[in-house]
JSON list of C-alpha atoms in Angstrom, two decimals:
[
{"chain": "A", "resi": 628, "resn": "UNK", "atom": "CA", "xyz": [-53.87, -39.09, 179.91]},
{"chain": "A", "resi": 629, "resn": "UNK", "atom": "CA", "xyz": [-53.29, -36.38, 182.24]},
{"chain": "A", "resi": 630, "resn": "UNK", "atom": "CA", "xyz": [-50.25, -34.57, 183.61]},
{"chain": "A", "resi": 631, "resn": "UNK", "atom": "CA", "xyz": [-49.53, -34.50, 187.21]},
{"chain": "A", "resi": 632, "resn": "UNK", "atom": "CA", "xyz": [-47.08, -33.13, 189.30]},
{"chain": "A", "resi": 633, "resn": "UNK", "atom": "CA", "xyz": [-46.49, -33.35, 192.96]},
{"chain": "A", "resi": 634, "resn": "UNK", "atom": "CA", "xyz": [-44.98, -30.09, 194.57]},
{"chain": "A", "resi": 635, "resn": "UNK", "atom": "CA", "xyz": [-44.70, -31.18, 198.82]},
{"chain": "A", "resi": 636, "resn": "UNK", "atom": "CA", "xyz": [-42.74, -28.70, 201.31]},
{"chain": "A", "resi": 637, "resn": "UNK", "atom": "CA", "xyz": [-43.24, -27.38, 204.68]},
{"chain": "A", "resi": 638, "resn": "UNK", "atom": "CA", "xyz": [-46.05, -23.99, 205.27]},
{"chain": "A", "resi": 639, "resn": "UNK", "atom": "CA", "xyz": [-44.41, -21.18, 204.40]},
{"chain": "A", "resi": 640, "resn": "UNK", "atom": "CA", "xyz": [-41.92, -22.62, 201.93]},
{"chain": "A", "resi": 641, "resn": "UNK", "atom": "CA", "xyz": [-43.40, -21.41, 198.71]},
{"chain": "A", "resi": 642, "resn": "UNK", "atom": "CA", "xyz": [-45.89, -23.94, 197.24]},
{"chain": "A", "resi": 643, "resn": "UNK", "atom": "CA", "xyz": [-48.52, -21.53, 196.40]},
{"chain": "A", "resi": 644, "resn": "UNK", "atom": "CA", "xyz": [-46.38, -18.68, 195.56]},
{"chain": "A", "resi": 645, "resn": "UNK", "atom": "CA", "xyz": [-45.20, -20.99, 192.89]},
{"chain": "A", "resi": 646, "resn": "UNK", "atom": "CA", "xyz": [-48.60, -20.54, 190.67]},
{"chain": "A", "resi": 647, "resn": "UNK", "atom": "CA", "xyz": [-48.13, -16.51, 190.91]},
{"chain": "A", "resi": 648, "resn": "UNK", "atom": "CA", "xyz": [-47.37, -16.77, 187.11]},
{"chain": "A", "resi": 649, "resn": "UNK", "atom": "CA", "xyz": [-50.08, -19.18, 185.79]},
{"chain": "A", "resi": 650, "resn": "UNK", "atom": "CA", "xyz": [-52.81, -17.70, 183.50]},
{"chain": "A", "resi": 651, "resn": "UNK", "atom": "CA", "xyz": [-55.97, -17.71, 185.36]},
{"chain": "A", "resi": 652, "resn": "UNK", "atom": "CA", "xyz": [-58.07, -18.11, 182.11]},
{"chain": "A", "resi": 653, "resn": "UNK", "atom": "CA", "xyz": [-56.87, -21.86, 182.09]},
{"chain": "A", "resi": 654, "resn": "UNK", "atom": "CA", "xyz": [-55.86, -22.19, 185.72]},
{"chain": "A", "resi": 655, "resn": "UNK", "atom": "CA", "xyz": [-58.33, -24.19, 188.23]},
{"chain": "A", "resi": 656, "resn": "UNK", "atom": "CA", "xyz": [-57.59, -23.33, 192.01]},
{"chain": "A", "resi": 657, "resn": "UNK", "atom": "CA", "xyz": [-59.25, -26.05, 194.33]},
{"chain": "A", "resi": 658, "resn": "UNK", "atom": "CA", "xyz": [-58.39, -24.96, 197.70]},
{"chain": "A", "resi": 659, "resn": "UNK", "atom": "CA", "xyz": [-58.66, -27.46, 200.94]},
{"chain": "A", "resi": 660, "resn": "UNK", "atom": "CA", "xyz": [-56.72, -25.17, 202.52]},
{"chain": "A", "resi": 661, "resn": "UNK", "atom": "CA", "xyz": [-59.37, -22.65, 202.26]},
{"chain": "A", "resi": 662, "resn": "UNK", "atom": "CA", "xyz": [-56.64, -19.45, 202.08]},
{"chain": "A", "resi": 663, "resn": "UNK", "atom": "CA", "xyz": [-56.25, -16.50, 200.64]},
{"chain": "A", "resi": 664, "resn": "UNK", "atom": "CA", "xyz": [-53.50, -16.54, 197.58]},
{"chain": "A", "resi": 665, "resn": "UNK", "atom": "CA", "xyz": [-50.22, -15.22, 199.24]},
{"chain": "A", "resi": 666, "resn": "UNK", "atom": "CA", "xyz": [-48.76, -13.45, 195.73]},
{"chain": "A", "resi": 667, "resn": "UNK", "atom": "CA", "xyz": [-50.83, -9.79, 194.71]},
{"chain": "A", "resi": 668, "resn": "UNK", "atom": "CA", "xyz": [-53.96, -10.04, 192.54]},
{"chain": "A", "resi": 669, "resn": "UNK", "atom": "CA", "xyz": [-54.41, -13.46, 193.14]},
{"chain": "A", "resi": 670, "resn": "UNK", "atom": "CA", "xyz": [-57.72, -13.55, 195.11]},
{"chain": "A", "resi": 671, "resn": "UNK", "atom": "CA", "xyz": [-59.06, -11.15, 192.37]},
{"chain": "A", "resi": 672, "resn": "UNK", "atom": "CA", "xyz": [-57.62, -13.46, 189.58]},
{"chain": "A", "resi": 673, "resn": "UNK", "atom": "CA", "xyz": [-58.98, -16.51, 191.08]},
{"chain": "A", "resi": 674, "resn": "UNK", "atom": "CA", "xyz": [-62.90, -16.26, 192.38]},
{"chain": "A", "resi": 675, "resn": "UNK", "atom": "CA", "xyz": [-66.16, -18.52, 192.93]},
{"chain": "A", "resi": 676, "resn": "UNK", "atom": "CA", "xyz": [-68.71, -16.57, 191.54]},
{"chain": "A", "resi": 677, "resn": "UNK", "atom": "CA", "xyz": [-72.04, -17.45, 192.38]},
{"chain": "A", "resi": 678, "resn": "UNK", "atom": "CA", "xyz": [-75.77, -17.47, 190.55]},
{"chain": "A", "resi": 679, "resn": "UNK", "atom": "CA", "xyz": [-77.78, -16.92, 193.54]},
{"chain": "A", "resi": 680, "resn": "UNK", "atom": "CA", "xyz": [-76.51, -19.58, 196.20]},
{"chain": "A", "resi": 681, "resn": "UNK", "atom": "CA", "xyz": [-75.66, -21.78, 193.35]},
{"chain": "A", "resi": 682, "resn": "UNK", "atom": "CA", "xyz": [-71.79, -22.00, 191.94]},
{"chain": "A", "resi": 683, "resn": "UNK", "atom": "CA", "xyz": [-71.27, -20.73, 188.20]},
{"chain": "A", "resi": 684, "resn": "UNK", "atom": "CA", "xyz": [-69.31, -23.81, 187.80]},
{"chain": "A", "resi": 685, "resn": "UNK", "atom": "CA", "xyz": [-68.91, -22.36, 184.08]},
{"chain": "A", "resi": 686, "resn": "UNK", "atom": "CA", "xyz": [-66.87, -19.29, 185.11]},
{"chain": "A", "resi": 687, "resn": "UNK", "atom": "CA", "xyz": [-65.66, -20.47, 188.35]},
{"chain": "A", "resi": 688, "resn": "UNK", "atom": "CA", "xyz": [-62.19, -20.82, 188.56]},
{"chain": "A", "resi": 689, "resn": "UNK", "atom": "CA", "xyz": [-61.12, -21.21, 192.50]},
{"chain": "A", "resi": 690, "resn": "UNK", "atom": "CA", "xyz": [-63.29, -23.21, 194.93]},
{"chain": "A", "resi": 691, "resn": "UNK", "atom": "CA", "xyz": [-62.66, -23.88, 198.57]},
{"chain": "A", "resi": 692, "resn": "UNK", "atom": "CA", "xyz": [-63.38, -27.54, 200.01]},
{"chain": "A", "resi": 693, "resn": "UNK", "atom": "CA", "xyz": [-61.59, -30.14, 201.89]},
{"chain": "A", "resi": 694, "resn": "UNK", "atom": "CA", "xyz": [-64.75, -33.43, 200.61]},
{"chain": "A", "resi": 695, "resn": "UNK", "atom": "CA", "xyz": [-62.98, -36.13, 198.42]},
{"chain": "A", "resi": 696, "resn": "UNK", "atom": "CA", "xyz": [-66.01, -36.86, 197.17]},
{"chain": "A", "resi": 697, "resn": "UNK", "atom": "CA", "xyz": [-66.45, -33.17, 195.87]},
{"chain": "A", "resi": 698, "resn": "UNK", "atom": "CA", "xyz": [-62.61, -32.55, 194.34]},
{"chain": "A", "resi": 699, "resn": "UNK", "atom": "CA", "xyz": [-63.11, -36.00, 192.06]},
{"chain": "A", "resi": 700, "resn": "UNK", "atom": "CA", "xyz": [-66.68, -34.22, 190.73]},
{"chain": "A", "resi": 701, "resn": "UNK", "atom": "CA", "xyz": [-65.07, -31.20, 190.01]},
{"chain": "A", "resi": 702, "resn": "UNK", "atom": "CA", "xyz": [-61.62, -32.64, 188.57]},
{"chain": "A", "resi": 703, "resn": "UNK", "atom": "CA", "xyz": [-63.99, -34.75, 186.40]},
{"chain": "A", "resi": 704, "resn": "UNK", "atom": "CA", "xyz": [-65.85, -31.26, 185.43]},
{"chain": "A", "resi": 705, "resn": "UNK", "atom": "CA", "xyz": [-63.19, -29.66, 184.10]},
{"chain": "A", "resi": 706, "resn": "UNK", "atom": "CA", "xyz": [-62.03, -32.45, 182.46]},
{"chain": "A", "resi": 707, "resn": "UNK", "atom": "CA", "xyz": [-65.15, -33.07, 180.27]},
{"chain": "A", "resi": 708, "resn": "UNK", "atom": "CA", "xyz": [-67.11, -29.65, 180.38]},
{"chain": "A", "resi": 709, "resn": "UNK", "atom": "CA", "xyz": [-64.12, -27.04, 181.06]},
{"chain": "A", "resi": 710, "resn": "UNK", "atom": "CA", "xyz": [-61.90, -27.37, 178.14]},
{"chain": "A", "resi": 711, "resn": "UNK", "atom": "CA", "xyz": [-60.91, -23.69, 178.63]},
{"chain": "A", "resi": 712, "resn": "UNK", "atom": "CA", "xyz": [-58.95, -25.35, 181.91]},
{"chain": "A", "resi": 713, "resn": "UNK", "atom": "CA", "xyz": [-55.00, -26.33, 181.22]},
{"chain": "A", "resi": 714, "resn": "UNK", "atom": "CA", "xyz": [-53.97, -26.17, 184.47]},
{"chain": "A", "resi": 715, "resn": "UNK", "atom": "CA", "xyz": [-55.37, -27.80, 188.04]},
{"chain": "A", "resi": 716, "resn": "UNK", "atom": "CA", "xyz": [-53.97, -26.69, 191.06]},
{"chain": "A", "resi": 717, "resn": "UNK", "atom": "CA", "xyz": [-54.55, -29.30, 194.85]},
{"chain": "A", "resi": 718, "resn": "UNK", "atom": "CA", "xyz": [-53.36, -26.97, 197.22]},
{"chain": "A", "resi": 719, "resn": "UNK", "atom": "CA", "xyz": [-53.07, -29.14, 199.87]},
{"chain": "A", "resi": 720, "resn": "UNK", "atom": "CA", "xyz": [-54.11, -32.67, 199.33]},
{"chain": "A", "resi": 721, "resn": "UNK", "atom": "CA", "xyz": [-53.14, -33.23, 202.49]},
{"chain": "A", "resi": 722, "resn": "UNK", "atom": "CA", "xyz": [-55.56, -30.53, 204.36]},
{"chain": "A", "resi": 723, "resn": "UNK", "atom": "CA", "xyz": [-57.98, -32.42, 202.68]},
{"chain": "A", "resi": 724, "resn": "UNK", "atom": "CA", "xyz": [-56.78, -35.27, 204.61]},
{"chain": "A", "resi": 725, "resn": "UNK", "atom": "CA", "xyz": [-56.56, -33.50, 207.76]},
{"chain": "A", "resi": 726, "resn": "UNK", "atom": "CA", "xyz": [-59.68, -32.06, 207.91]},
{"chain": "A", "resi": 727, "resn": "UNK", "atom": "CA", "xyz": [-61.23, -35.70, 207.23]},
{"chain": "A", "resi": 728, "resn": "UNK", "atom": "CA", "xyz": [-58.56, -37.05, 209.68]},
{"chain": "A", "resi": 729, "resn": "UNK", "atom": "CA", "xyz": [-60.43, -34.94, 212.83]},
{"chain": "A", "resi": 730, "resn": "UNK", "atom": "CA", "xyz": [-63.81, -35.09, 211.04]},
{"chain": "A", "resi": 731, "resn": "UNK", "atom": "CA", "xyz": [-63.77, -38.42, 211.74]},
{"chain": "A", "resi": 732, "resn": "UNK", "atom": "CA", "xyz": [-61.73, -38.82, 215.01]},
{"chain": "A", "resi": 733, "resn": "UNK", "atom": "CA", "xyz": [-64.68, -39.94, 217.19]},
{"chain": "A", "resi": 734, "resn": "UNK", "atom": "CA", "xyz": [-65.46, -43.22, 214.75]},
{"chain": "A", "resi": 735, "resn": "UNK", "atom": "CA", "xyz": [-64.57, -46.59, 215.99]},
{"chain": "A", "resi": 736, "resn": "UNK", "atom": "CA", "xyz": [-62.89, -48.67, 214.37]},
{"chain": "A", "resi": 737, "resn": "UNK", "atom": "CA", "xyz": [-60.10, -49.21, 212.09]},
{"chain": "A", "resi": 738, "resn": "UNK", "atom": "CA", "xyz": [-62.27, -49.72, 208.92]},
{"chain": "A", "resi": 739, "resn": "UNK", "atom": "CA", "xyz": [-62.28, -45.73, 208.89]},
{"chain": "A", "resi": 740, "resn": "UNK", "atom": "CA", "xyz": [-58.41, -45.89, 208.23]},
{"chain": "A", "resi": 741, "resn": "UNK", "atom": "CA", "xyz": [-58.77, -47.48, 205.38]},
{"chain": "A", "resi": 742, "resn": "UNK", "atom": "CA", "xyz": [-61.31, -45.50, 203.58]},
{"chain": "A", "resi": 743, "resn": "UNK", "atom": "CA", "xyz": [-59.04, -42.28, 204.41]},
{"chain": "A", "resi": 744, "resn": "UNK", "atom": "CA", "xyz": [-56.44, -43.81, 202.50]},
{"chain": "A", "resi": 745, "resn": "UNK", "atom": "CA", "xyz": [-58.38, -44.64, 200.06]},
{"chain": "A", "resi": 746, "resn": "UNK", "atom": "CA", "xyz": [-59.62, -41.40, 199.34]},
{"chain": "A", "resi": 747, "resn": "UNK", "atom": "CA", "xyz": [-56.29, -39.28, 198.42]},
{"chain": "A", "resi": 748, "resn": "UNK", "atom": "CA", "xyz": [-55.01, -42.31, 196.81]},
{"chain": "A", "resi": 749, "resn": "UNK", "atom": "CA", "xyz": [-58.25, -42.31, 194.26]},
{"chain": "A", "resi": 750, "resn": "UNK", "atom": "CA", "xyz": [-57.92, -39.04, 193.41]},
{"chain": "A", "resi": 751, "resn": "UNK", "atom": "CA", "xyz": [-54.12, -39.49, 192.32]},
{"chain": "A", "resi": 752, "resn": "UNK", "atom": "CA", "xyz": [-55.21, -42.26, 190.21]},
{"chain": "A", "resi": 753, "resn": "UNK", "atom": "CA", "xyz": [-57.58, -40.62, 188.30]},
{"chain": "A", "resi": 754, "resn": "UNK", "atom": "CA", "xyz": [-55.54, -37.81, 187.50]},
{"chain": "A", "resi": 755, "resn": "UNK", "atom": "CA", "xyz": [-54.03, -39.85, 184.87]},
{"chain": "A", "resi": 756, "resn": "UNK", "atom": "CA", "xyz": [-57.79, -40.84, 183.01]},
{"chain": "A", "resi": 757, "resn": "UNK", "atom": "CA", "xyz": [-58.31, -36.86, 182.70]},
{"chain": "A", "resi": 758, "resn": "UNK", "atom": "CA", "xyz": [-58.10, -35.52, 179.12]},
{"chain": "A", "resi": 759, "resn": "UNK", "atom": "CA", "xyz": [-54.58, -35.29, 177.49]},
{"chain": "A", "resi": 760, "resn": "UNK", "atom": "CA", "xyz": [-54.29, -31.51, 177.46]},
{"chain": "A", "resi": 761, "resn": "UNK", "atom": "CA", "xyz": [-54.80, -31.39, 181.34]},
{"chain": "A", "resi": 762, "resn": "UNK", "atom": "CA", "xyz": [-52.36, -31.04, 183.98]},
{"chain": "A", "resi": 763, "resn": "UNK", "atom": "CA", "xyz": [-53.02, -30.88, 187.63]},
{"chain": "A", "resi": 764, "resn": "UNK", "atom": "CA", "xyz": [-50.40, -29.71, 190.03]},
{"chain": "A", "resi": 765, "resn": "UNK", "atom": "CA", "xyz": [-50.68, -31.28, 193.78]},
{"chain": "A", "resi": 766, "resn": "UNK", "atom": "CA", "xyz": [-49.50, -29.61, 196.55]},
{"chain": "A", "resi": 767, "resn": "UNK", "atom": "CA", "xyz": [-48.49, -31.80, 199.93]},
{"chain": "A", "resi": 768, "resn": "UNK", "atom": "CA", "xyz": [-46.98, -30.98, 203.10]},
{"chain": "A", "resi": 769, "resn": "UNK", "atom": "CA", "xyz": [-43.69, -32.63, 204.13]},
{"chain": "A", "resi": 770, "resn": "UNK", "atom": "CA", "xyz": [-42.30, -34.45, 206.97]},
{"chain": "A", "resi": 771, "resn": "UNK", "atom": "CA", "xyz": [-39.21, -35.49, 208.15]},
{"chain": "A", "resi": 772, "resn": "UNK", "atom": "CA", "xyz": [-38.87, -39.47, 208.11]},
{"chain": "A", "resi": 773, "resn": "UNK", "atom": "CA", "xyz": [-35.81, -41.04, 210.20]},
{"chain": "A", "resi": 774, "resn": "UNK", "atom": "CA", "xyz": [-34.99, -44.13, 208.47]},
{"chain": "A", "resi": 775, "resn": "UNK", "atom": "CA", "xyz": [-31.68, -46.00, 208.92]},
{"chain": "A", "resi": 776, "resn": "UNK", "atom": "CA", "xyz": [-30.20, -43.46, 211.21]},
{"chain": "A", "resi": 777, "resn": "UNK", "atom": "CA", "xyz": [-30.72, -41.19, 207.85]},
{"chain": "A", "resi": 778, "resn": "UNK", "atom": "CA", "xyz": [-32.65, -37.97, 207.97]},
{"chain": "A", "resi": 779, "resn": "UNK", "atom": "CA", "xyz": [-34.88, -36.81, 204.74]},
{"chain": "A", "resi": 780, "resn": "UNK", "atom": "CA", "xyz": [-37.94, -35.34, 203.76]},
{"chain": "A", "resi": 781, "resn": "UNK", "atom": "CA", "xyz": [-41.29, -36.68, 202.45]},
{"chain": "A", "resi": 782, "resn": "UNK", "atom": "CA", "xyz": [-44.65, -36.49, 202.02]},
{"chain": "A", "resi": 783, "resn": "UNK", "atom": "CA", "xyz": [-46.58, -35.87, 205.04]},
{"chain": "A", "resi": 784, "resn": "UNK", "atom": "CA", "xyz": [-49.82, -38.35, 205.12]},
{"chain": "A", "resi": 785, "resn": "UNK", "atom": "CA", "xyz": [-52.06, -37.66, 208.29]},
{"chain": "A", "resi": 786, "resn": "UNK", "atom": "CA", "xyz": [-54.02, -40.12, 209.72]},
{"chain": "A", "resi": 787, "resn": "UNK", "atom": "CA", "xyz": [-52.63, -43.60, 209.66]},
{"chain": "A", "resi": 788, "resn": "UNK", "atom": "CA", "xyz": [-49.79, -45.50, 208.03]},
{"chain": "A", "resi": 789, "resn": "UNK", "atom": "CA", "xyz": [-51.69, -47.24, 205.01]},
{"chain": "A", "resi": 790, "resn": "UNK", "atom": "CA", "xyz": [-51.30, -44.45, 202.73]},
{"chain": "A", "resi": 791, "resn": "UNK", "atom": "CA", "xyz": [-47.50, -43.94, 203.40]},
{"chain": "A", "resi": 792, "resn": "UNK", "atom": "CA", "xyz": [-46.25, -47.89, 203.81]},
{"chain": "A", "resi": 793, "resn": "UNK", "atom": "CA", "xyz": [-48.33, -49.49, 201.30]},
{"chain": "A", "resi": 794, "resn": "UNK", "atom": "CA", "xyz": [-49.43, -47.24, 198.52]},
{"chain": "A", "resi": 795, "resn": "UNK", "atom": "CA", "xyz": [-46.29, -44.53, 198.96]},
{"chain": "A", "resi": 796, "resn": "UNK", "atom": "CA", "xyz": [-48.11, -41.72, 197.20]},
{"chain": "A", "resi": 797, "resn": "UNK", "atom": "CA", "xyz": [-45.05, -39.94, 195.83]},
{"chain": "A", "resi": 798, "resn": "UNK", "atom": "CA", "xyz": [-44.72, -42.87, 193.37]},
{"chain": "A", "resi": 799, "resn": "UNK", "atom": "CA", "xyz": [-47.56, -42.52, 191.52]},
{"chain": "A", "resi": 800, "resn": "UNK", "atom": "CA", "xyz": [-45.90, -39.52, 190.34]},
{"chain": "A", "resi": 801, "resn": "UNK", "atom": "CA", "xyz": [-42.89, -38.92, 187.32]},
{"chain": "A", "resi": 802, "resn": "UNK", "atom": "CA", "xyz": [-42.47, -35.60, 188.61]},
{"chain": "A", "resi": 803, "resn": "UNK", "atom": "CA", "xyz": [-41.98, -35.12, 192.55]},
{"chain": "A", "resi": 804, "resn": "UNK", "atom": "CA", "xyz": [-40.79, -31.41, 193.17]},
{"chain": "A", "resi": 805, "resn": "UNK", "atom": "CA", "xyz": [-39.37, -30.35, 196.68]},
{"chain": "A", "resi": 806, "resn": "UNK", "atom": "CA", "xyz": [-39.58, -26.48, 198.00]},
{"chain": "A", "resi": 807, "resn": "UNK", "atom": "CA", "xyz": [-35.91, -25.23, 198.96]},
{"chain": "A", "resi": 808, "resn": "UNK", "atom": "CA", "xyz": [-35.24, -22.04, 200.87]},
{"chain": "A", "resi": 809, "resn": "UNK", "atom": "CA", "xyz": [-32.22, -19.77, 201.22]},
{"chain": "A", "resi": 810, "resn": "UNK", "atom": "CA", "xyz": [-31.49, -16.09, 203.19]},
{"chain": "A", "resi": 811, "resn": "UNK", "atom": "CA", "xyz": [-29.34, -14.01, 201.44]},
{"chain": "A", "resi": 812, "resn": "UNK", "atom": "CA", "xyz": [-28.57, -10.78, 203.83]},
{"chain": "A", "resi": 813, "resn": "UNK", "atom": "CA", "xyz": [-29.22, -8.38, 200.55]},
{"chain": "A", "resi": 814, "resn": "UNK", "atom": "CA", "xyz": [-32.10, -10.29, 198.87]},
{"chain": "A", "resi": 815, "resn": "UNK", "atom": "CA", "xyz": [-33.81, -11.96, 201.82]},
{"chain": "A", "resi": 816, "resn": "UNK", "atom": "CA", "xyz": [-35.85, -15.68, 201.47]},
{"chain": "A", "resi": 817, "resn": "UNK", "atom": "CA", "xyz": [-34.79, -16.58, 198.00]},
{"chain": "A", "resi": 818, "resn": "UNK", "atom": "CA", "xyz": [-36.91, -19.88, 197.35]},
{"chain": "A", "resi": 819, "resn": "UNK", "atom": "CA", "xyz": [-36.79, -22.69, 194.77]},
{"chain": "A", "resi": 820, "resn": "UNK", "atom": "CA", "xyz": [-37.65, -26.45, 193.47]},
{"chain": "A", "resi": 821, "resn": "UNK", "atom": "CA", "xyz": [-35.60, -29.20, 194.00]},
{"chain": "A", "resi": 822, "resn": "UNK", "atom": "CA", "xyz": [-35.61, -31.40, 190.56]},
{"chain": "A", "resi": 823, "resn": "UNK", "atom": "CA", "xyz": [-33.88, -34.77, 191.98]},
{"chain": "A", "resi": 824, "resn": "UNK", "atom": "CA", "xyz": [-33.04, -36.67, 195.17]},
{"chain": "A", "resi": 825, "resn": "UNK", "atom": "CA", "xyz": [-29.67, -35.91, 196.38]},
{"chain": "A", "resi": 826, "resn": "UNK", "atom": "CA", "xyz": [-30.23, -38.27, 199.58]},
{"chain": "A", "resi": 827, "resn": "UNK", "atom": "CA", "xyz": [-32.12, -36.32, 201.42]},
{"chain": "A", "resi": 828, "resn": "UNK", "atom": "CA", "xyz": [-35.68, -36.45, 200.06]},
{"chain": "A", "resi": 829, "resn": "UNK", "atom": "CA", "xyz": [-38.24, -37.48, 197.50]},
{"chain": "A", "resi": 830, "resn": "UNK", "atom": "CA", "xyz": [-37.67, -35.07, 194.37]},
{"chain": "A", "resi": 831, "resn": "UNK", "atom": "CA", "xyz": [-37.35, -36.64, 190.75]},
{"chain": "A", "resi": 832, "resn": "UNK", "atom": "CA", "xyz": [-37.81, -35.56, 187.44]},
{"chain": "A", "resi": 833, "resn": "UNK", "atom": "CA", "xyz": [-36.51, -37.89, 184.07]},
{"chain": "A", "resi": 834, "resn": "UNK", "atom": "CA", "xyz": [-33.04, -37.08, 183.25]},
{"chain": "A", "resi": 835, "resn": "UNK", "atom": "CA", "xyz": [-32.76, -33.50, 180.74]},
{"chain": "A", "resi": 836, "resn": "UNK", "atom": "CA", "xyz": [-35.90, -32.52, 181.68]},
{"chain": "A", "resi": 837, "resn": "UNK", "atom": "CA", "xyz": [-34.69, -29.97, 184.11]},
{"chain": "A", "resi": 838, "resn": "UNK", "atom": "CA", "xyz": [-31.22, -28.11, 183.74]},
{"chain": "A", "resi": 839, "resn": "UNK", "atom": "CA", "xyz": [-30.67, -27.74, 187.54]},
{"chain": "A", "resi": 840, "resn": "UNK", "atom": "CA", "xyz": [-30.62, -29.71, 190.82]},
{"chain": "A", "resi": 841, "resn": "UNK", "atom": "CA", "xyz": [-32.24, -26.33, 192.35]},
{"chain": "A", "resi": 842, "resn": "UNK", "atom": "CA", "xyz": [-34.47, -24.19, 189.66]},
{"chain": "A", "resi": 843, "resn": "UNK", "atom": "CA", "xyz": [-36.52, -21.29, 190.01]},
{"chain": "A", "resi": 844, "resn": "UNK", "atom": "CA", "xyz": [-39.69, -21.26, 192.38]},
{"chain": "A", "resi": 845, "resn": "UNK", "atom": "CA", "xyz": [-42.08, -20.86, 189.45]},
{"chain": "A", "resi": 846, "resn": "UNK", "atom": "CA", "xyz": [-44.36, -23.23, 188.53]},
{"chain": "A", "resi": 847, "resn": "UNK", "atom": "CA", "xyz": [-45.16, -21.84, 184.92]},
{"chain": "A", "resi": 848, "resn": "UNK", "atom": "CA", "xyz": [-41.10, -22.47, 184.13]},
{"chain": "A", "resi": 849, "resn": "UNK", "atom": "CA", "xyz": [-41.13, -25.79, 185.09]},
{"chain": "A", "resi": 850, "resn": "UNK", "atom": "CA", "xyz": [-44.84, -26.76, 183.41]},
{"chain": "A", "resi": 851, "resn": "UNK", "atom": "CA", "xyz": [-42.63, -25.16, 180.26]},
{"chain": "A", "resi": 852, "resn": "UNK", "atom": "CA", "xyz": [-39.98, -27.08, 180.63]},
{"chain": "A", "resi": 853, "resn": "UNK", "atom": "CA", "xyz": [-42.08, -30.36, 180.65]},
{"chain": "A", "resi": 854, "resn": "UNK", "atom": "CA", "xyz": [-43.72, -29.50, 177.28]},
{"chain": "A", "resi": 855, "resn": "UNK", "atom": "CA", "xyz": [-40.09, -28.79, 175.68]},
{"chain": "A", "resi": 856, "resn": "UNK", "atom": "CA", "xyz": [-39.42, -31.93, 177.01]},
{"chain": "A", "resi": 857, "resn": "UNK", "atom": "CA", "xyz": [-42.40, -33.92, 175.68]},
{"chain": "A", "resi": 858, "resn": "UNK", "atom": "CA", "xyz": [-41.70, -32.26, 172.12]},
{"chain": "A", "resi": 859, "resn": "UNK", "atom": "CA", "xyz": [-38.49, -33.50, 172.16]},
{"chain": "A", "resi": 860, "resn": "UNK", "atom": "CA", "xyz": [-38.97, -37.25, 173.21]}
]
């Protein structure tokens, strides 16, 4: 069984600056964003390369589509053929649900809702049939929610209310991390991950595994800390 993580916070907050670390010999970028890497080197690190019009799925490590269908083939892929692969970053699952979203505004009906849920919610479950030695990292946006005249953040699900009422997609994860930012007047932005929920959101992480309510904004620490942990259990 596969690792997964789920990393949500607002554009801008740090979600893909998190993977500046990650070795891109074992790292697989799928991009539904379809955006450059905001950290230097990374759009030279991470590349499609091409055999005529045809993808070199065998040295390809970064490929740009927002299809469903097309991010379960290639998480399957690496899985079986790419064992060279450690690491799978979804940056965002939910531009992939966006783009689907307004693809499919102009359909009547409300069977389409359903198969958009359906969709996201697949791919999080078969994260966990990948092979052992696999983790893949999924980056959300986040809303706020109002609930009980209480204010915190979650993950934002476009398109309908079937996904977020009935299947809540942040609980099919162990580890739920949520960007934090800070100004300091002599540093600037200083960002980081929230480990647990203090109230006011969705974060959680088993108890040790993380020193820190607020930890560095680096995803290679925290995929670290999760193997110490595992060793330990």
């Amino acid at each position: 069984m596969a690792e997964k993580i789920l990393v949500i916070g607002e554009s801008g907050s740090g979600k893909t600056y998190s993977m500046r670390n990650l070795d891109p010999s074992e790292t697989f970028y799928i991009c539904p964003d379809e955006k450059d890497l905001p950290f230097k080197g990374g759009d030279s690190k991470y590349v499609t390369e091409y055999d005529g019009n045809s993808v070199k799925w065998e040295s390809t490590n970064k490929v740009e589509t927002t299809s469903p269908g097309s991010i379960m083939k290639i998480l399957k892929y690496i899985s079986e053929k790419r064992t060279d692969i450690k690491v799978v970053v979804i940056d965002t699952i939910t531009q992939m649900m966006t783009d689907e979203f307004m693809t499919r505004s102009q359909e009547v009906g409300y069977g389409k809702f359903t198969e958009m849920a359906k969709n996201p919610y697949d791919i999080m479950k078969l994260i966990r049939r990948l092979r052992s030695d696999l983790t893949v990292i999924v980056y959300a946006h986040s809303e706020t929610d109002d609930k009980s005249k209480e204010t915190f953040k979650r993950m934002f699900v476009p398109g309908g209310k079937l996904l977020k009422e009935k299947a809540t997609p942040e609980a099919l994860f162990t580890v739920v991390l949520e960007t934090s930012v800070t100004y300091d007047k002599n540093e600037g932005n200083k960002y980081y991950f929230k480990t647990m929920n203090q109230g006011d959101g969705i974060a959680k992480s088993p108890e040790g595994m993380f020193d820190a309510y607020l930890i560095e904004n680096d995803i290679t620490d925290v995929l670290e800390k999760m193997r110490e942990f595992k060793q330990n259990d």
